[in-house]
Tab-separated table of C-alpha atoms and ligand atoms in Angstrom:
chain	number	residue	atom	x	y	z
Y	188	UNK	CA	7.003	27.012	15.767
Y	189	UNK	CA	8.598	23.752	16.776
Y	190	UNK	CA	8.841	22.619	13.165
Y	191	UNK	CA	10.987	25.624	12.115
Y	192	UNK	CA	13.439	25.236	14.998
Y	193	UNK	CA	13.971	21.583	14.201
Y	194	UNK	CA	14.797	22.419	10.631
Y	195	UNK	CA	17.181	25.192	11.591
Y	196	UNK	CA	18.981	22.914	14.061
Y	197	UNK	CA	19.407	19.951	11.760
Y	198	UNK	CA	22.673	20.161	9.875
Y	199	UNK	CA	23.051	18.340	6.557
Y	200	UNK	CA	25.337	15.740	8.074
Y	201	UNK	CA	22.693	14.803	10.660
Y	202	UNK	CA	20.113	14.018	7.996
Y	203	UNK	CA	19.472	10.326	7.665
Y	204	UNK	CA	17.037	8.798	5.188
Y	205	UNK	CA	14.226	6.921	6.944
Y	206	UNK	CA	13.704	4.523	4.036
Y	207	UNK	CA	16.825	2.611	3.014
Y	208	UNK	CA	16.772	0.986	-0.409
Y	209	UNK	CA	18.084	-2.523	-0.961
Y	210	UNK	CA	21.403	-2.226	-2.817
Y	211	UNK	CA	20.387	-4.592	-5.616
Y	212	UNK	CA	17.035	-3.040	-6.511
Y	213	UNK	CA	14.819	-3.742	-8.325
Y	214	UNK	CA	14.351	-7.133	-6.678
Y	215	UNK	CA	11.809	-8.385	-9.245
Y	216	UNK	CA	11.061	-7.349	-12.796
Y	217	UNK	CA	9.341	-8.648	-15.915
Y	218	UNK	CA	12.611	-10.247	-17.161
Y	219	UNK	CA	12.367	-12.825	-14.366
Y	220	UNK	CA	8.754	-13.793	-15.052
Y	221	UNK	CA	8.173	-17.374	-16.228
Y	222	UNK	CA	5.804	-16.175	-18.974
Y	223	UNK	CA	5.839	-13.082	-21.252
Y	224	UNK	CA	4.509	-9.973	-19.508
Y	225	UNK	CA	4.842	-6.214	-19.820
Y	226	UNK	CA	5.515	-5.227	-16.194
Y	227	UNK	CA	5.545	-6.490	-12.588
Y	228	UNK	CA	4.832	-3.979	-9.808
Y	229	UNK	CA	2.693	-2.847	-6.816
Y	230	UNK	CA	2.788	-6.163	-4.882
Y	231	UNK	CA	0.791	-7.136	-1.806
Y	232	UNK	CA	3.123	-8.705	0.788
Y	233	UNK	CA	2.707	-10.956	3.817
Y	234	UNK	CA	4.847	-13.186	6.028
Y	235	UNK	CA	3.155	-16.581	5.829
Y	236	UNK	CA	1.857	-17.665	9.235
Y	237	UNK	CA	2.910	-21.307	8.906
Y	238	UNK	CA	6.256	-21.208	7.085
Y	239	UNK	CA	7.493	-17.688	7.915
Y	240	UNK	CA	8.337	-17.191	4.227
Y	241	UNK	CA	7.591	-13.900	2.492
Y	242	UNK	CA	4.842	-14.031	-0.134
Y	243	UNK	CA	4.382	-11.280	-2.687
Y	244	UNK	CA	1.246	-11.064	-4.785
Y	245	UNK	CA	2.490	-8.904	-7.627
Y	246	UNK	CA	0.404	-6.932	-10.044
Y	247	UNK	CA	1.416	-8.268	-13.441
Y	248	UNK	CA	0.362	-6.382	-16.531
Y	249	UNK	CA	0.158	-8.606	-19.586
Y	250	UNK	CA	0.915	-7.529	-23.117
Y	251	UNK	CA	-2.712	-6.587	-23.752
Y	252	UNK	CA	-2.539	-4.047	-20.892
Y	253	UNK	CA	-4.780	-6.113	-18.575
Y	254	UNK	CA	-3.442	-6.885	-15.085
Y	255	UNK	CA	-3.661	-10.078	-13.015
Y	256	UNK	CA	-2.018	-11.074	-9.720
Y	257	UNK	CA	0.808	-13.584	-9.495
Y	258	UNK	CA	2.557	-14.854	-6.399
Y	259	UNK	CA	6.268	-15.096	-5.675
Y	260	UNK	CA	7.625	-16.672	-2.470
Y	261	UNK	CA	11.078	-16.318	-0.876
Y	262	UNK	CA	12.723	-17.264	2.448
Y	263	UNK	CA	14.136	-13.836	3.195
Y	264	UNK	CA	11.869	-11.681	1.042
Y	265	UNK	CA	14.890	-10.425	-0.910
Y	266	UNK	CA	16.149	-13.075	-3.316
Y	267	UNK	CA	15.575	-16.593	-4.702
Y	268	UNK	CA	11.927	-16.020	-5.511
Y	269	UNK	CA	9.818	-18.963	-6.532
Y	270	UNK	CA	7.300	-17.520	-8.980
Y	271	UNK	CA	4.007	-19.183	-9.993
Y	272	UNK	CA	4.158	-20.380	-13.613
Y	273	UNK	CA	0.706	-18.973	-14.343
Y	274	UNK	CA	-1.499	-16.228	-12.843
Y	275	UNK	CA	-2.606	-16.781	-9.224
Y	276	UNK	CA	-5.682	-14.522	-9.390
Y	277	UNK	CA	-6.864	-13.965	-12.914
Y	278	UNK	CA	-9.716	-11.582	-13.795
Y	279	UNK	CA	-12.842	-13.661	-14.381
Y	280	UNK	CA	-15.390	-11.322	-16.020
Y	281	UNK	CA	-17.896	-14.144	-16.584
Y	282	UNK	CA	-18.247	-14.703	-12.852
Y	283	UNK	CA	-17.124	-11.228	-11.781
Y	284	UNK	CA	-17.999	-8.676	-14.502
Y	285	UNK	CA	-16.359	-5.925	-12.423
Y	286	UNK	CA	-12.967	-7.440	-13.351
Y	287	UNK	CA	-13.366	-6.982	-17.100
Y	288	UNK	CA	-10.240	-4.805	-17.465
Y	289	UNK	CA	-8.169	-6.534	-14.848
Y	290	UNK	CA	-7.263	-6.801	-11.177
Y	291	UNK	CA	-4.603	-4.530	-9.670
Y	292	UNK	CA	-2.657	-3.347	-6.610
Y	293	UNK	CA	-3.470	-5.929	-3.879
Y	294	UNK	CA	-2.983	-5.292	-0.150
Y	295	UNK	CA	-2.863	-8.362	2.113
Y	296	UNK	CA	-3.773	-8.650	5.813
Y	297	UNK	CA	-3.693	-11.736	8.077
Y	298	UNK	CA	-7.006	-11.894	9.940
Y	299	UNK	CA	-6.464	-13.817	13.224
Y	300	UNK	CA	-10.195	-14.070	14.050
Y	301	UNK	CA	-11.042	-15.531	10.625
Y	302	UNK	CA	-7.811	-17.545	10.366
Y	303	UNK	CA	-7.288	-16.478	6.778
Y	304	UNK	CA	-5.675	-13.760	4.681
Y	305	UNK	CA	-7.811	-10.908	3.318
Y	306	UNK	CA	-6.812	-9.439	-0.039
Y	307	UNK	CA	-8.233	-6.086	-1.079
Y	308	UNK	CA	-7.531	-5.237	-4.691
Y	309	UNK	CA	-8.667	-2.911	-7.439
Y	310	UNK	CA	-11.142	-4.367	-9.943
Y	311	UNK	CA	-11.135	-2.421	-13.165
Y	312	UNK	CA	-14.782	-2.445	-14.302
Y	313	UNK	CA	-16.540	-0.799	-17.213
Y	314	UNK	CA	-17.693	1.792	-14.675
Y	315	UNK	CA	-14.132	2.470	-13.498
Y	316	UNK	CA	-11.900	1.007	-10.755
Y	317	UNK	CA	-13.482	-0.166	-7.478
Y	318	UNK	CA	-12.385	-2.132	-4.397
Y	319	UNK	CA	-12.803	-5.935	-4.318
Y	320	UNK	CA	-12.238	-8.405	-1.480
Y	321	UNK	CA	-11.124	-12.044	-1.517
Y	322	UNK	CA	-10.294	-14.323	1.413
Y	323	UNK	CA	-7.841	-17.206	1.261
Y	324	UNK	CA	-6.104	-19.675	3.557
Y	325	UNK	CA	-3.480	-20.892	1.090
Y	326	UNK	CA	-3.236	-18.476	-1.876
Y	327	UNK	CA	-4.629	-21.262	-4.094
Y	328	UNK	CA	-8.355	-21.196	-3.293
Y	329	UNK	CA	-10.075	-17.854	-2.960
Y	330	UNK	CA	-13.477	-16.850	-1.607
Y	331	UNK	CA	-14.448	-13.826	-3.662
Y	332	UNK	CA	-16.723	-11.213	-2.076
Y	333	UNK	CA	-16.895	-9.145	-5.283
Y	334	UNK	CA	-16.701	-5.367	-5.408
Y	335	UNK	CA	-17.320	-4.044	-1.894
Y	336	UNK	CA	-16.783	-0.341	-2.686
Y	337	UNK	CA	-17.914	0.963	-6.098
Y	338	UNK	CA	-15.998	3.181	-8.577
Y	339	UNK	CA	-14.074	5.239	-8.466
Y	340	UNK	CA	-12.301	3.840	-5.443
Y	341	UNK	CA	-8.920	2.150	-4.868
Y	342	UNK	CA	-5.879	1.968	-2.543
Y	343	UNK	CA	-7.717	-0.092	0.093
Y	344	UNK	CA	-6.589	-2.304	2.974
Y	345	UNK	CA	-8.406	-3.874	5.895
Y	346	UNK	CA	-7.405	-3.742	9.575
Y	347	UNK	CA	-6.620	-7.177	11.060
Y	348	UNK	CA	-9.156	-6.828	13.904
Y	349	UNK	CA	-12.645	-5.501	14.579
Y	350	UNK	CA	-13.290	-2.268	16.420
Y	351	UNK	CA	-16.245	-3.176	18.616
Y	352	UNK	CA	-18.427	-5.215	16.252
Y	353	UNK	CA	-17.049	-3.673	13.080
Y	354	UNK	CA	-14.358	-4.406	10.549
Y	355	UNK	CA	-12.663	-1.298	9.164
Y	356	UNK	CA	-11.272	-0.555	5.715
Y	357	UNK	CA	-9.162	2.380	4.581
Y	358	UNK	CA	-9.704	3.385	0.949
Y	359	UNK	CA	-9.570	6.293	-1.491
Y	360	UNK	CA	-12.657	7.304	-3.460
Y	361	UNK	CA	-12.201	9.859	-6.241
Y	362	UNK	CA	-14.877	12.582	-6.381
Y	363	UNK	CA	-16.068	14.085	-9.678
Y	364	UNK	CA	-14.464	17.363	-8.618
Y	365	UNK	CA	-12.215	18.505	-5.793
Y	366	UNK	CA	-9.469	16.623	-3.980
Y	367	UNK	CA	-9.223	12.858	-3.466
Y	368	UNK	CA	-8.897	12.095	0.267
Y	369	UNK	CA	-8.248	8.896	2.232
Y	370	UNK	CA	-11.458	7.548	3.828
Y	371	UNK	CA	-12.337	4.941	6.457
Y	372	UNK	CA	-15.490	2.771	6.401
Y	373	UNK	CA	-16.953	0.070	8.644
Y	374	UNK	CA	-18.825	-3.214	8.197
Y	375	UNK	CA	-20.354	-5.859	10.484
Y	376	UNK	CA	-19.965	-8.660	7.907
Y	377	UNK	CA	-17.268	-7.628	5.354
Y	378	UNK	CA	-20.003	-7.199	2.729
Y	379	UNK	CA	-22.004	-4.130	3.707
Y	380	UNK	CA	-19.923	-1.007	4.293
Y	381	UNK	CA	-21.011	2.287	5.892
Y	382	UNK	CA	-20.136	5.012	8.425
Y	383	UNK	CA	-17.853	6.494	5.765
Y	384	UNK	CA	-15.552	9.249	7.044
Y	385	UNK	CA	-12.669	11.262	5.617
Y	386	UNK	CA	-9.566	10.121	7.481
Y	387	UNK	CA	-6.532	11.803	5.913
Y	388	UNK	CA	-7.446	14.733	3.682
Y	389	UNK	CA	-5.270	15.779	0.768
Y	390	UNK	CA	-3.550	19.057	1.567
Y	391	UNK	CA	-3.899	22.107	-0.631
Y	392	UNK	CA	-1.826	24.401	-2.806
Y	393	UNK	CA	1.883	23.642	-3.131
Y	394	UNK	CA	2.112	20.741	-0.670
Y	395	UNK	CA	3.678	17.467	-1.840
Y	396	UNK	CA	0.413	15.702	-0.920
Y	397	UNK	CA	-2.002	18.252	-2.374
Y	398	UNK	CA	-4.989	17.143	-4.466
Y	399	UNK	CA	-4.664	13.340	-4.141
Y	400	UNK	CA	-3.597	10.954	-1.358
Y	401	UNK	CA	-4.008	7.168	-1.009
Y	402	UNK	CA	-3.073	4.426	1.442
Y	403	UNK	CA	0.195	2.618	0.667
Y	404	UNK	CA	0.729	-0.547	2.740
Y	405	UNK	CA	-1.859	-1.979	5.187
Y	406	UNK	CA	-1.967	-0.266	8.630
Y	407	UNK	CA	0.997	-1.275	10.855
Y	408	UNK	CA	0.188	-1.982	14.513
Y	409	UNK	CA	2.578	-0.232	16.963
Y	410	UNK	CA	2.520	0.726	20.656
Y	411	UNK	CA	1.745	4.313	19.652
Y	412	UNK	CA	-1.162	3.443	17.366
Y	413	UNK	CA	-1.615	2.343	13.725
Y	414	UNK	CA	1.291	3.548	11.608
Y	415	UNK	CA	0.086	4.574	8.157
Y	416	UNK	CA	2.216	4.975	5.042
Y	417	UNK	CA	0.412	6.879	2.302
Y	418	UNK	CA	1.225	8.304	-1.089
Y	419	UNK	CA	0.685	11.883	-2.080
Y	420	UNK	CA	0.414	12.937	-5.693
Y	421	UNK	CA	1.472	16.312	-6.863
Y	422	UNK	CA	0.437	17.470	-10.319
Y	423	UNK	CA	3.298	19.127	-12.153
Y	424	UNK	CA	3.864	20.365	-15.685
Y	425	UNK	CA	5.728	17.109	-16.403
Y	426	UNK	CA	3.008	14.855	-14.925
Y	427	UNK	CA	2.124	13.379	-11.523
Y	428	UNK	CA	4.881	12.918	-8.929
Y	429	UNK	CA	4.380	10.244	-6.228
Y	430	UNK	CA	5.914	10.639	-2.758
Y	431	UNK	CA	5.373	8.731	0.487
Y	432	UNK	CA	4.361	10.192	3.851
Y	433	UNK	CA	3.497	8.838	7.303
Y	434	UNK	CA	0.758	9.268	9.908
Y	435	UNK	CA	-0.441	7.548	13.094
Y	436	UNK	CA	-4.042	6.643	13.951
Y	437	UNK	CA	-5.412	6.037	17.436
Y	438	UNK	CA	-5.085	2.394	18.499
Y	439	UNK	CA	-8.692	1.965	19.661
Y	440	UNK	CA	-10.421	4.508	17.430
Y	441	UNK	CA	-8.777	4.530	13.988
Y	442	UNK	CA	-10.902	7.478	12.843
Y	443	UNK	CA	-8.610	9.709	14.937
Y	444	UNK	CA	-5.386	10.889	13.267
Y	445	UNK	CA	-2.886	11.518	16.095
Y	446	UNK	CA	0.147	12.484	14.015
Y	447	UNK	CA	0.850	13.329	10.381
Y	448	UNK	CA	4.258	14.177	9.013
Y	449	UNK	CA	4.745	17.492	7.260
Y	450	UNK	CA	7.425	16.220	4.850
Y	451	UNK	CA	7.479	13.249	2.552
Y	452	UNK	CA	9.920	10.510	3.595
Y	453	UNK	CA	10.447	8.542	0.371
Y	454	UNK	CA	10.333	9.564	-3.273
Y	455	UNK	CA	11.588	8.548	-6.746
Y	456	UNK	CA	15.341	9.008	-7.041
Y	457	UNK	CA	17.055	6.259	-9.026
Y	458	UNK	CA	16.596	5.480	-12.698
Y	459	UNK	CA	14.363	2.438	-12.135
Y	460	UNK	CA	11.995	4.688	-10.119
Y	461	UNK	CA	12.172	7.643	-12.496
Y	462	UNK	CA	11.909	5.862	-15.858
Y	463	UNK	CA	9.421	3.118	-16.684
Y	464	UNK	CA	5.842	2.834	-17.911
Y	465	UNK	CA	4.859	5.748	-15.661
Y	466	UNK	CA	7.724	8.082	-14.732
Y	467	UNK	CA	8.576	9.196	-11.194
Y	468	UNK	CA	6.512	6.697	-9.222
Y	469	UNK	CA	7.299	4.865	-5.984
Y	470	UNK	CA	4.178	2.994	-4.900
Y	471	UNK	CA	4.502	0.827	-1.751
Y	472	UNK	CA	1.714	-1.741	-1.370
Y	473	UNK	CA	3.102	-4.312	1.076
Y	474	UNK	CA	5.389	-4.760	4.068
Y	475	UNK	CA	6.571	-7.521	6.376
Y	476	UNK	CA	7.874	-7.104	9.917
Y	477	UNK	CA	11.267	-8.634	10.655
Y	478	UNK	CA	12.156	-10.766	13.702
Y	479	UNK	CA	13.557	-7.763	15.596
Y	480	UNK	CA	9.958	-6.459	15.847
Y	481	UNK	CA	11.107	-3.053	14.513
Y	482	UNK	CA	12.420	-3.300	10.944
Y	483	UNK	CA	9.860	-3.355	8.159
Y	484	UNK	CA	10.667	-4.538	4.651
Y	485	UNK	CA	8.608	-2.376	2.326
Y	486	UNK	CA	7.796	-3.547	-1.199
Y	487	UNK	CA	6.991	-0.933	-3.806
Y	488	UNK	CA	6.205	-0.551	-7.460
Y	489	UNK	CA	8.921	1.455	-9.256
Y	490	UNK	CA	7.772	3.546	-12.232
Y	491	UNK	CA	4.915	1.029	-12.795
Y	492	UNK	CA	7.519	-1.392	-14.174
Y	493	UNK	CA	9.357	-3.362	-11.455
Y	494	UNK	CA	9.432	-4.072	-7.707
Y	495	UNK	CA	11.800	-2.346	-5.281
Y	496	UNK	CA	12.557	-3.087	-1.625
Y	497	UNK	CA	13.349	-0.593	1.129
Y	498	UNK	CA	13.657	-1.043	4.876
Y	499	UNK	CA	12.648	1.318	7.661
Y	500	UNK	CA	12.595	1.256	11.450
Y	501	UNK	CA	9.161	1.678	13.071
Y	502	UNK	CA	10.851	3.306	16.076
Y	503	UNK	CA	12.618	5.856	13.864
Y	504	UNK	CA	9.466	6.652	11.872
Y	505	UNK	CA	7.462	7.210	15.077
Y	506	UNK	CA	10.167	9.432	16.549
Y	507	UNK	CA	10.474	11.412	13.313
Y	508	UNK	CA	6.691	11.933	13.341
Y	509	UNK	CA	6.788	13.483	16.799
Y	510	UNK	CA	9.373	15.978	15.451
Y	511	UNK	CA	7.594	16.733	12.164
Y	512	UNK	CA	3.928	16.610	13.105
Y	513	UNK	CA	1.592	18.889	11.168
Y	514	UNK	CA	-2.100	18.012	11.096
Y	515	UNK	CA	-3.191	21.044	9.058
Y	516	UNK	CA	-4.109	20.969	5.387
Y	517	UNK	CA	-3.370	24.547	4.352
G	842	BMA	C1	-2.363	4.875	-9.291
G	842	BMA	C2	-2.640	3.394	-9.481
G	842	BMA	C3	-1.369	2.589	-9.413
G	842	BMA	C4	-0.248	3.186	-10.228
G	842	BMA	C5	-0.110	4.666	-9.921
G	842	BMA	C6	0.975	5.344	-10.733
G	842	BMA	O1	-3.513	5.621	-9.552
G	842	BMA	O2	-3.262	3.197	-10.709
G	842	BMA	O3	-1.633	1.297	-9.887
G	842	BMA	O4	0.947	2.541	-9.871
G	842	BMA	O5	-1.354	5.296	-10.172
G	842	BMA	O6	0.740	5.216	-12.100
């Protein structure tokens, strides 16, 4: 029982948080927006290939309750954001009926082979939320692929490379009954998706990630494999509580989960994370890697209202995982 010994040996003073919040959180909120909106949260994030600047594509909920995506760019990804004066990706139900109730929660990946950025986002259709794909080179012109995975499905991101001939997407369908697990699917052309497999199952019973799990930020390439941050949702008498956990997938075969942490590593703590439009939510959707090749800046929605920033060390997360690995679900 390696896990038990580790716990017994760790004194309180040795405990160090793996995610470290920026002292001036939240870094972006609806007060800063150049036009009237209800909330700004769950942003996709990417370091721009040409300029090295950090681009966030925030989910912005307007005062009708319908979301669009709006970009904000900054040199250091912390302050002095230059925010688009109007929506960057606006739902267009005439061309894309699946977007009738908005577009939400983007995840961005740079695709070296295609020389463009891939954005996976939730389209809120009359049949429920599904996963849509758009490609872009400049975040001004977008090639829309439409809904690639039908409702109910969300929390999707694409890997930056093919495995053999196939692109791979991680996503989270919701079944009519039972638990909602994280899945992986493959496609030869980005349009037709198959070979669907459960990747990270929700645990059961009293676990923090029982019943419902979903991918957070896009998969992070490391020497040990693909580092995955995911959210777990626990149903409580006072509503759903969101916490963040970590796992590692095999580098060459991402259907293999090598490590999965037993404990959550990040959860709602401060007022801006505990009080908002939805209480007790931290919801990371984007990260950028810093110049040291180890520190990641993680961007997260706080209580479905504003955007927070936390940093973590890939090395520390991987080491922690080796000490807290538990692949079971019971
Ligand atoms: C999820 C998504 C997110 C939201 C979260 C917490 O299901 O809808 O957009 O941030 O719930 O409300």
